[in-house]
Structures are given as C-alpha cells and as structure tokens.
CSV table of C-alpha atoms and ligand atoms in Angstrom, one decimal:
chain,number,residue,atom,x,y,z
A,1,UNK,CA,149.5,37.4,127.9
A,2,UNK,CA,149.9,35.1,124.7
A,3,UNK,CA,146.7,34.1,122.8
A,4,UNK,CA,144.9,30.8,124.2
A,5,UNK,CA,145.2,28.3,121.6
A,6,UNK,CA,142.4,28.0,119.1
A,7,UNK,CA,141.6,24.5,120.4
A,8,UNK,CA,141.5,25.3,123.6
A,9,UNK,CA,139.2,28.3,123.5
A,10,UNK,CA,136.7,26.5,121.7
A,11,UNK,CA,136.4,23.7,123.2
A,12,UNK,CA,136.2,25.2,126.8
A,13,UNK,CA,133.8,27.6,125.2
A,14,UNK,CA,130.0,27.2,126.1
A,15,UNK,CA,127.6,28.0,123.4
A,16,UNK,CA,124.2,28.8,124.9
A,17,UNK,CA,120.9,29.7,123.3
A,18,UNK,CA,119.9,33.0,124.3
A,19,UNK,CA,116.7,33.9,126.1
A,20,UNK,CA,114.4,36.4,128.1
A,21,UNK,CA,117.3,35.7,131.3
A,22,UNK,CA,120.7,36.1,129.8
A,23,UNK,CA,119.8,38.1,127.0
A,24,UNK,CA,120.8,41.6,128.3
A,25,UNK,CA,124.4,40.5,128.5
A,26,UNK,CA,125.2,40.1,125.1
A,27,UNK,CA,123.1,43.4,124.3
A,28,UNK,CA,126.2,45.3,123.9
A,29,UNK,CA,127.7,42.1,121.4
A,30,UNK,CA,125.3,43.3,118.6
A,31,UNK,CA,124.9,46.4,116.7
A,32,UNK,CA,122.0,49.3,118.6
A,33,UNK,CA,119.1,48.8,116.0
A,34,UNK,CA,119.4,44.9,116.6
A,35,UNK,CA,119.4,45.0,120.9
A,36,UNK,CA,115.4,45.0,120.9
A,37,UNK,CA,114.9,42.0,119.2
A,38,UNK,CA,117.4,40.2,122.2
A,39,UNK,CA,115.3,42.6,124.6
A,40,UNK,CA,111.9,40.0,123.2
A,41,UNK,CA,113.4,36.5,122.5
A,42,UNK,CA,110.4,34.6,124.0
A,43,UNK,CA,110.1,31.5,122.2
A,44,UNK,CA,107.3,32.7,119.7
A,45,UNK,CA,109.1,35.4,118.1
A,46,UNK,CA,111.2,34.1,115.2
A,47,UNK,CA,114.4,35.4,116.3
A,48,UNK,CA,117.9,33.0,117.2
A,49,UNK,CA,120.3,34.2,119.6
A,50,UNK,CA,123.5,32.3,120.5
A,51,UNK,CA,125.7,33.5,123.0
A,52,UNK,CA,129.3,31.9,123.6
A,53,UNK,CA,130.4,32.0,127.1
A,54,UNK,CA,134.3,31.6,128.1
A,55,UNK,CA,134.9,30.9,132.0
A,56,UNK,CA,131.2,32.3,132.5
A,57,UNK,CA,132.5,35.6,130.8
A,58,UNK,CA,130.5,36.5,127.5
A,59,UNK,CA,132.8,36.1,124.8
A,60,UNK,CA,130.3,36.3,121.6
A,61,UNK,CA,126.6,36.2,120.1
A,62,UNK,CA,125.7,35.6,117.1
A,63,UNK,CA,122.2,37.0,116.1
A,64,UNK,CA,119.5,35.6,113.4
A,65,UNK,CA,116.3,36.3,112.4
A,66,UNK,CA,114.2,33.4,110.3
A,67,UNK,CA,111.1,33.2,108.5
A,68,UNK,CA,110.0,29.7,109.6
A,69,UNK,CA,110.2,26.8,107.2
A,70,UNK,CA,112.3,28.8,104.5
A,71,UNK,CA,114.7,31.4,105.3
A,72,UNK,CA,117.2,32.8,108.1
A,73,UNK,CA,119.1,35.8,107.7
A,74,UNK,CA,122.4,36.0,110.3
A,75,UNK,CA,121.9,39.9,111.7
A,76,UNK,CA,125.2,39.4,113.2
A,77,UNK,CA,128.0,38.4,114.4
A,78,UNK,CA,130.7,38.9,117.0
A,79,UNK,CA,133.5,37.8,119.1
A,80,UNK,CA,135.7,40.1,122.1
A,81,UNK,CA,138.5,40.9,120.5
A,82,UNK,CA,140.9,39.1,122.8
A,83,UNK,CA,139.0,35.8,121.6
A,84,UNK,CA,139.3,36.5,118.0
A,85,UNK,CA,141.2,33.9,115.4
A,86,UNK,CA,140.7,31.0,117.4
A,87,UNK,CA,138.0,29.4,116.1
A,88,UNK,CA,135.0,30.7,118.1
A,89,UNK,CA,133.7,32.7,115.4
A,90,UNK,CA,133.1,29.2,113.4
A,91,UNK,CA,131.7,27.6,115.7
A,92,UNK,CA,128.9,30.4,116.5
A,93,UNK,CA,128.1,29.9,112.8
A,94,UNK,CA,128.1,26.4,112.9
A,95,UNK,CA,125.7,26.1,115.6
A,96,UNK,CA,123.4,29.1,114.6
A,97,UNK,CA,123.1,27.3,110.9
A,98,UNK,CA,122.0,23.9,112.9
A,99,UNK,CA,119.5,26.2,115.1
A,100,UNK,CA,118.1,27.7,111.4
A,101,UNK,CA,118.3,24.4,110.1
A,102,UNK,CA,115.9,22.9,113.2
A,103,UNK,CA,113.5,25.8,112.9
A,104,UNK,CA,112.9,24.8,108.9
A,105,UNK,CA,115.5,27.1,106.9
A,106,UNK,CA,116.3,25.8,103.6
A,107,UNK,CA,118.6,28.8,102.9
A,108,UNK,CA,120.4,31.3,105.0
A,109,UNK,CA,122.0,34.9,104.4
A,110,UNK,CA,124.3,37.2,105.5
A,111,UNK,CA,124.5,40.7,104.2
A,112,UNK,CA,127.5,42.7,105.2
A,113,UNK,CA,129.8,45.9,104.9
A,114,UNK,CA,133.3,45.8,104.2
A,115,UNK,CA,135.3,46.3,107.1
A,116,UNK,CA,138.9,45.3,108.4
A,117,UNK,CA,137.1,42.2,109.8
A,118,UNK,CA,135.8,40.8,106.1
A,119,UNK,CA,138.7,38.8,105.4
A,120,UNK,CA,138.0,36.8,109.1
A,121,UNK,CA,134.0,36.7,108.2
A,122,UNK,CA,135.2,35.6,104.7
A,123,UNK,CA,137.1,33.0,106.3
A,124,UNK,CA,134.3,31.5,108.2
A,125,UNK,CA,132.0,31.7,105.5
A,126,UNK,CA,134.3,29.6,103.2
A,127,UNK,CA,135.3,27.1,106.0
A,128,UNK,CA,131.4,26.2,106.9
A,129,UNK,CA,131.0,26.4,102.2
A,130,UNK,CA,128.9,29.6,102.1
A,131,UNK,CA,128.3,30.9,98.4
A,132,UNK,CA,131.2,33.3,97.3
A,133,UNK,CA,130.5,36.8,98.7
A,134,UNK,CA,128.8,39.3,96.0
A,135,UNK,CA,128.5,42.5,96.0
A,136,UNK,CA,124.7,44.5,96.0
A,137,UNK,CA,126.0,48.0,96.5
A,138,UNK,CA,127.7,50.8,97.2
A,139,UNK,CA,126.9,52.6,100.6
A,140,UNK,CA,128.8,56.3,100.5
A,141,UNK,CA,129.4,58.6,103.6
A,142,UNK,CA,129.8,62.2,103.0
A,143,UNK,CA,130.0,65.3,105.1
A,144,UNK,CA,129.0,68.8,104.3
A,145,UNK,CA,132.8,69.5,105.4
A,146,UNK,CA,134.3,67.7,103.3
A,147,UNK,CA,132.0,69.0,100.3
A,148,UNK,CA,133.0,72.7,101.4
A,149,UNK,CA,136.8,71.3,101.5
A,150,UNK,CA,136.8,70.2,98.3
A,151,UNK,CA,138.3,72.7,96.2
A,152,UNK,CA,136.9,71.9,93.0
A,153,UNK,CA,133.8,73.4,92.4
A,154,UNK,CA,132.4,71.1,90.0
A,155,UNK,CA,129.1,70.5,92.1
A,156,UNK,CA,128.2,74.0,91.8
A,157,UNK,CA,129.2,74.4,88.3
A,158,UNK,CA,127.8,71.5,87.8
A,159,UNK,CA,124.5,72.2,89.1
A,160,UNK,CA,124.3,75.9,87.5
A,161,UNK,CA,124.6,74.4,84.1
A,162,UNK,CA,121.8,71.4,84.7
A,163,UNK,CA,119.5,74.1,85.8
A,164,UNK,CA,120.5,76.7,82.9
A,165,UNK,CA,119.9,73.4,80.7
A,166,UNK,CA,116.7,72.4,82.4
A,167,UNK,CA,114.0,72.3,79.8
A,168,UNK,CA,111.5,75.1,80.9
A,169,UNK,CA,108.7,73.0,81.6
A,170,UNK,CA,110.4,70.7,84.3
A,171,UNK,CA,110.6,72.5,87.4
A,172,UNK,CA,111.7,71.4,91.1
A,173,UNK,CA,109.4,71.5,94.1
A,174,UNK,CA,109.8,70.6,97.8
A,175,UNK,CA,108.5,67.0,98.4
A,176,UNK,CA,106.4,67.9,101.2
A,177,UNK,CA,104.0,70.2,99.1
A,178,UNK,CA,103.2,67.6,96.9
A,179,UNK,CA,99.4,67.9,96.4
A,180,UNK,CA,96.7,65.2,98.0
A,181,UNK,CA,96.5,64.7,93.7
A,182,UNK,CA,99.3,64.0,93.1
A,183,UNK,CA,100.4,62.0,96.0
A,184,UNK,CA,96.9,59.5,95.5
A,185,UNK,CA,98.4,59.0,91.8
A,186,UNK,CA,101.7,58.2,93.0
A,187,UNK,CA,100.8,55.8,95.6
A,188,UNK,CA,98.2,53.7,93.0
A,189,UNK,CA,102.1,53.9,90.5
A,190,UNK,CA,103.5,52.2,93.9
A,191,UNK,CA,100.6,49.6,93.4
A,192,UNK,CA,101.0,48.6,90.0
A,193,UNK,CA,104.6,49.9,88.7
A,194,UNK,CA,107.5,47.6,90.2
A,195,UNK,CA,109.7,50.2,89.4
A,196,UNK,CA,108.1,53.3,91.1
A,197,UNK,CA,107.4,50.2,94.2
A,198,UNK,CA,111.2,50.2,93.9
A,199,UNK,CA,111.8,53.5,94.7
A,200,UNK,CA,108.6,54.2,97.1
A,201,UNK,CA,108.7,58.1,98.0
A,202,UNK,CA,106.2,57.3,100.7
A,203,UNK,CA,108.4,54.5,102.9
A,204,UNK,CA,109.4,56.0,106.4
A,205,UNK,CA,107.9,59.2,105.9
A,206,UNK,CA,107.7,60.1,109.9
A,207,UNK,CA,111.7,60.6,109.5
A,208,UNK,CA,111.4,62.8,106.0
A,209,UNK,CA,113.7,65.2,105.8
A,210,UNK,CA,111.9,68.3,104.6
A,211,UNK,CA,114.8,70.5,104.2
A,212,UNK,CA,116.5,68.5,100.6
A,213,UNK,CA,113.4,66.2,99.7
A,214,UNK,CA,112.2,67.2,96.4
A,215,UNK,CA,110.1,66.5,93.1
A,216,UNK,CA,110.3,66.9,89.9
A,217,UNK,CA,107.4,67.6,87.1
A,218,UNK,CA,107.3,68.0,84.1
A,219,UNK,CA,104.2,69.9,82.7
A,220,UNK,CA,102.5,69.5,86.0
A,221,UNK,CA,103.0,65.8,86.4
A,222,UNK,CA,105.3,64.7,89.2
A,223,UNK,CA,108.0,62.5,87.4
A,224,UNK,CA,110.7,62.3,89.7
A,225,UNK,CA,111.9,63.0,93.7
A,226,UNK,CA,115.1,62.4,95.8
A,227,UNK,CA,113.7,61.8,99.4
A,228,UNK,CA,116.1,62.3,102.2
A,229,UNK,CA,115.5,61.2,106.0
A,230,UNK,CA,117.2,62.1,109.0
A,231,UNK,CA,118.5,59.2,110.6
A,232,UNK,CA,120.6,60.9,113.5
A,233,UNK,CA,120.4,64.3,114.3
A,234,UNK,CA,123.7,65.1,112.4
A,235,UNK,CA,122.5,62.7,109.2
A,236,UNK,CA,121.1,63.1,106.5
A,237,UNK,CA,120.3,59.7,104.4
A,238,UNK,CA,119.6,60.4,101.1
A,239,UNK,CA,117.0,57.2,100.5
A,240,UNK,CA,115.6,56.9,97.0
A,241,UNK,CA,116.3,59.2,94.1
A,242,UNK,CA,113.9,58.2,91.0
A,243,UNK,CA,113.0,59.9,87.4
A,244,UNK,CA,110.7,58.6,85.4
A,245,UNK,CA,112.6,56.5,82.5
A,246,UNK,CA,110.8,58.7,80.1
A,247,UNK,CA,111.9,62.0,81.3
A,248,UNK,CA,115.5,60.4,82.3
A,249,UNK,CA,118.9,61.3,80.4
A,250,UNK,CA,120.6,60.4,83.8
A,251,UNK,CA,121.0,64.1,84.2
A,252,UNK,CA,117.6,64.9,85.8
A,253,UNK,CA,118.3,62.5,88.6
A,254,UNK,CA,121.8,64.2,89.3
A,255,UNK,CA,120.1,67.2,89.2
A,256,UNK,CA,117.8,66.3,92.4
A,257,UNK,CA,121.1,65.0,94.4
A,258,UNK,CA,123.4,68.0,93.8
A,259,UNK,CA,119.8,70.3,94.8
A,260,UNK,CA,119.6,68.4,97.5
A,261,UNK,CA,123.3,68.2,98.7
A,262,UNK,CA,123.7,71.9,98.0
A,263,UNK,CA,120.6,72.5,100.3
A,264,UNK,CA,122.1,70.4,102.9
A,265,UNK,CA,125.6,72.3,102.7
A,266,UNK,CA,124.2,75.8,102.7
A,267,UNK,CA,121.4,75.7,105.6
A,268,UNK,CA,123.1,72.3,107.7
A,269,UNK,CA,126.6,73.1,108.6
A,270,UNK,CA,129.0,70.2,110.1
A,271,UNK,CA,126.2,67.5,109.2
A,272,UNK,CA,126.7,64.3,107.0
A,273,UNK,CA,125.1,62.5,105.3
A,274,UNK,CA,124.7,58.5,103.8
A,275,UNK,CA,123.5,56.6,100.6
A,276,UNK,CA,123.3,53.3,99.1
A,277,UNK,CA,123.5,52.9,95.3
A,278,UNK,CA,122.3,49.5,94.2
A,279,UNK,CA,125.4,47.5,91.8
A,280,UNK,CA,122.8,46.5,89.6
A,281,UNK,CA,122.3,50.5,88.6
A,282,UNK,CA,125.5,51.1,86.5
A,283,UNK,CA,125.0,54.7,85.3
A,284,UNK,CA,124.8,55.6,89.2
A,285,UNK,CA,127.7,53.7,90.2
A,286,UNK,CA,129.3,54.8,87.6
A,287,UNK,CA,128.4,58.7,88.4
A,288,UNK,CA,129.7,58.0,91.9
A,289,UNK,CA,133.0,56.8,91.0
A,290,UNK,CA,133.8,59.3,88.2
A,291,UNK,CA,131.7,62.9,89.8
A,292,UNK,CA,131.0,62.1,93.4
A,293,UNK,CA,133.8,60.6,94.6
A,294,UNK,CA,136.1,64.0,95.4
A,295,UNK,CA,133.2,65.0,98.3
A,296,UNK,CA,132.5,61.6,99.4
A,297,UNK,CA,134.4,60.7,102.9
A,298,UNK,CA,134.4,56.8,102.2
A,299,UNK,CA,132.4,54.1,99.8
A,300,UNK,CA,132.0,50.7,101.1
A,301,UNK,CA,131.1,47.6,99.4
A,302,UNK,CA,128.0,46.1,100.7
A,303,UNK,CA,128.1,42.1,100.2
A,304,UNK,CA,125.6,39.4,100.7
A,305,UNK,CA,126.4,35.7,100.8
A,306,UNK,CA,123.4,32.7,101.1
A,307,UNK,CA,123.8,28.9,101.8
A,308,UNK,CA,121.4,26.1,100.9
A,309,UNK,CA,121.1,23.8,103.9
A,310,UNK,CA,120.4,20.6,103.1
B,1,COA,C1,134.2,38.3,112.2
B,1,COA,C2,134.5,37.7,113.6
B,1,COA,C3,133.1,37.3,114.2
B,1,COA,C4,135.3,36.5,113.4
B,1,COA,O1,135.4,35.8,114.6
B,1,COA,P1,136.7,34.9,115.0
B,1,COA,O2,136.4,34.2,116.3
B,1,COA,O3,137.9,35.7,114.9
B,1,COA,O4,136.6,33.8,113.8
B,1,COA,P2,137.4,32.4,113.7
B,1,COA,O5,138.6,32.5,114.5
B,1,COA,O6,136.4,31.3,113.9
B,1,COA,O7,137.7,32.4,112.1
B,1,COA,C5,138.2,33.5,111.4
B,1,COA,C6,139.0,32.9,110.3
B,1,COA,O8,139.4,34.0,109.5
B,1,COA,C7,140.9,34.1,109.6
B,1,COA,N1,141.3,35.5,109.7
B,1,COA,C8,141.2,36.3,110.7
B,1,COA,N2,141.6,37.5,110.4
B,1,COA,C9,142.0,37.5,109.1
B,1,COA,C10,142.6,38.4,108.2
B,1,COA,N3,142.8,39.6,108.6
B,1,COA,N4,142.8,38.0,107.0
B,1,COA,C11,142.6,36.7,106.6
B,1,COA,N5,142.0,35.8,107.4
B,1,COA,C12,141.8,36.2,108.6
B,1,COA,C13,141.2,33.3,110.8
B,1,COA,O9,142.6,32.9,110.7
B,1,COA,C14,140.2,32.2,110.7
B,1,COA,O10,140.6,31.3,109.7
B,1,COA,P3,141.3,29.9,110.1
B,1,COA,O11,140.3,29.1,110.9
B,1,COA,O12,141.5,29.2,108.8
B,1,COA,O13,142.5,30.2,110.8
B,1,COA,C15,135.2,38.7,114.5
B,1,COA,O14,136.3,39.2,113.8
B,1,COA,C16,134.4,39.9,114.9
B,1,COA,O15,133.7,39.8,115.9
B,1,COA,N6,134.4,41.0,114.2
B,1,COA,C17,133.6,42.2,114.6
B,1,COA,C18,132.2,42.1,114.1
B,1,COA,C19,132.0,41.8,112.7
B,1,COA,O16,132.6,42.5,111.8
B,1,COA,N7,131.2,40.8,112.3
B,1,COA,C20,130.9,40.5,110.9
B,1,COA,C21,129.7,41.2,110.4
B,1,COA,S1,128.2,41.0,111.2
C-alpha cells in the first residue's frame, strides 16, 4: 500500500490531550523511563501529553514536561512508522508548543541523541523556527568485548606506565571505603565549590557500582574519584570522573577511567558500559577521539535546541 498523502493524514488526524483514561495507549509511544509520568497525568502534575489518533488507531504522542510560567522541555516525540513524512510529526509540535505556551512557557527545549531520525526532527524543528541544534556532548557506548577485541594494548600499557609514573604520595582507593571524614568534607566542597557540585560523587548513590568506583588522594586528602553505577544488569555507566584542578595534568583523571575499565573487563565479562563527556570539556573530548576511540562501540552527539515563545 502507497503512503497516504501528507495532507490527508494530517488533517484526518485527531490530536487529543492525553489523560488518566487514554494514557496507557500511547505508553509504548515513549521511551521506558518516561511511561510513569503518562501512568500520573492528573491535571496537577506539570506534565503535557498529546496523543495523535488516525481512524481511532494511535498514531503518535508527543511528551513534555514544564515548569509553570517559564520553561517546557519536549521529553519526546514519536510517530508509527507507517505515518512518518507526512506531516504529523509537525503538527504534534505545533500543538504541544501552544499547550506549553497556555501553561506560561516563555522558552521550550529539546535535548536529543543523534539517530537516523535527526534529519526528520531537524526538519520539524526548522519548519516551526527552533534555534539551530547544538551540540552538549558526547555520549560513548563500550563493551568489555570489544575492549578485549581490540588488539592494541595501549590501555594496559597505558595504564602500567601512569601507575609506574604515579607520584608516591597519590594512591587509589575504592570509593566505597571512603571514611565518614572524608566524605563530611566532600559533601560541605559540594556546598560551596561549583565545580566539585558539578561533579557530585554522592548523586544516585543507591545504584553505585562498587566494583570500578574509586578515589584518589594525595597525602591523605581525597582529590579525585570516577563513580560508576549500574544502570542495567549488564551496564556499567561510568557517571562523573573529577581531579582536583590542582592535582590535575589530565593524566590523573585517565588514570581513574582505564582503573576502572580494566576492573570492569577483568572481574565483568560480556558487560558494557556508557558515558557522557560534556563538549564544553575539550581535553576529554579530545582524549576520547584520539585514545578511547579504538574500544568504544559507538559515540553519539547529544544535541539540545530551545525556542522563545512569544
Ligand atoms: C522524528 C519523528 C517524530 C518525525 O515525525 P514525522 O511525522 O515523520 O515528521 P513530519 O512528517 O512532520 O516532518 C518531518 C520532516 O523531516 C523531513 N525528513 C524526514 N526524513 C528525513 C530525512 N531522512 N532527511 C531529511 N529530511 C527528512 C520530512 O520530509 C519532513 O519535512 P517536510 O515537511 O519539509 O517534508 C519520527 O521520525 C519518529 O517518530 N522518529 C522516532 C522517534 C524519534 O527519534 N523522535 C525524536 C527524538 S525524541
């Protein structure tokens, strides 16, 4: 069967707010860690849903979040695959930036990964005159395969001579024996250093991943960890990685992240594992592209777009 014309599918296409009765239909339409927020969309909770309905047959949903009277943030959006390229996409934005629009939002974002359907969500957001895309990171996916499969042993080698160079009075430590000292001084750091904030050791700490989450000091003070979580049972995020600018050639961070991969490869077989370096840190990004990419599976582009609305 040919493709329904774009006009045609859109306008016999029914764009309905979502709520508490219709919601669980369009559960599947948006990504797993998103479905609970359609599982609560009673009017109080500052959450949009818009579902697109085609012959009474769910076609779409696009899914928002907003902070009232300043901000929306589109979690996602999606249309069947036999529906896609004829316009409904657009008009699930379009109506979901009026919705934001009538619940106070003077500014709207989408963040996003680079897949094979960027170029079709780049073409809505330049139809309805988003800001130009920009990218805030890179997000890597490796696997403790491919790290074995790689045949150049660089990451060992690598890691012997950091350690051989490792001045005598830094040593590495696993994170969770940190002492009830030392983690009181690093949470009052989280208080009043933006920086340390940045790269909080303590955030989701019911997932930590004791196995690769470790610390650094340097002549008993702690000046640097790489904290790792397990996300799925086969995952391994590595989450923040942090030395202390004053004990940091770049070096002491790489140190913590081949430690930690190493640990993962010897003692987790088969596993993978995920992280995000921010674009804005360009001796990381740079480290990725030039050391890290031979084990990595795949690096994605995160991007992030806003609109004022008016
Ligand atoms: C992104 C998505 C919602 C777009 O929905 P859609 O209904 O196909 O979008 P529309 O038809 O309204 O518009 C897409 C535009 O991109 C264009 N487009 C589609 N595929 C394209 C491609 N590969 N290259 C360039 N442009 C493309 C379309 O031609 C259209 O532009 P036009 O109106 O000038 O013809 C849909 O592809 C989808 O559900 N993807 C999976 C989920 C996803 O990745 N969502 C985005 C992140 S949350």
């Amino acid at each position: 069967m040919g493709k329904i014309p774009c006009v045609d599918t859109v306008q016999s296409c029914q764009l309905t707010l979502i709520g508490t009765t219709n919601a669980s239909v369009y559960e599947e339409f948006t990504y797993p860690h998103f479905r609970f927020l359609l599982q609560n969309l009673t009017p109080d909770v500052p959450v949009v849903g818009i579902g697109v309905e085609l012959a009474g047959n769910p076609i779409g949903l696009a899914l928002a979040r907003y902070s009232p009277q300043v901000y929306g943030q589109i979690l996602s959006l999606f249309v069947v695959p036999s529906h896609r390229s004829q316009g409904v996409g657009t008009a699930l934005m379009a109506r979901m930036e009026t919705e934001l629009q009538h619940r106070g939002c003077t500014e709207i974002e989408i963040n996003y990964l680079t897949s094979s359907n960027s170029p079709a969500l780049e073409g809505i957001l330049s139809h309805q005159k988003w800001s130009t895309p920009k990218a805030t990171a890179l997000i890597c996916y490796a696997s403790t395969d491919r790290v074995e499969k790689t045949k150049q042993p660089h990451l060992t080698q690598y890691l012997d001579c950091l350690l051989a160079n490792l001045p005598a009075d830094y040593s590495l430590f696993p994170w969770n024996t940190l002492t009830n000292k030392e983690r009181e001084e690093i949470a009052q750091q989280v208080e009043t250093d933006t920086l340390v904030r940045r790269f909080n050791p303590f955030s989701e700490e019911k997932k930590l991943e004791p196995l690769n989450s470790l610390g650094l000091r340097y002549q008993n003070q702690v000046v640097g960890w790489i904290i790792t979580h397990r996300t799925a049972p086969d995952t391994i995020r590595y989450t923040q990685m942090f030395v202390n600018p004053k004990s940091q050639p770049l070096s002491r961070s790489t140190l913590l992240l081949a430690r930690a991969i190493q640990l993962q490869v010897e003692n987790l077989p088969h596993t993978k594992g995920t992280f995000r370096v921010d674009i804005d840190n360009t001796p990381m990004v740079k480290f990725v592209h030039r050391r890290l990419k031979p084990y990595l599976d795949e690096i994605r582009y995160a991007w992030s777009a806003t609109k004022v609305l008016s």
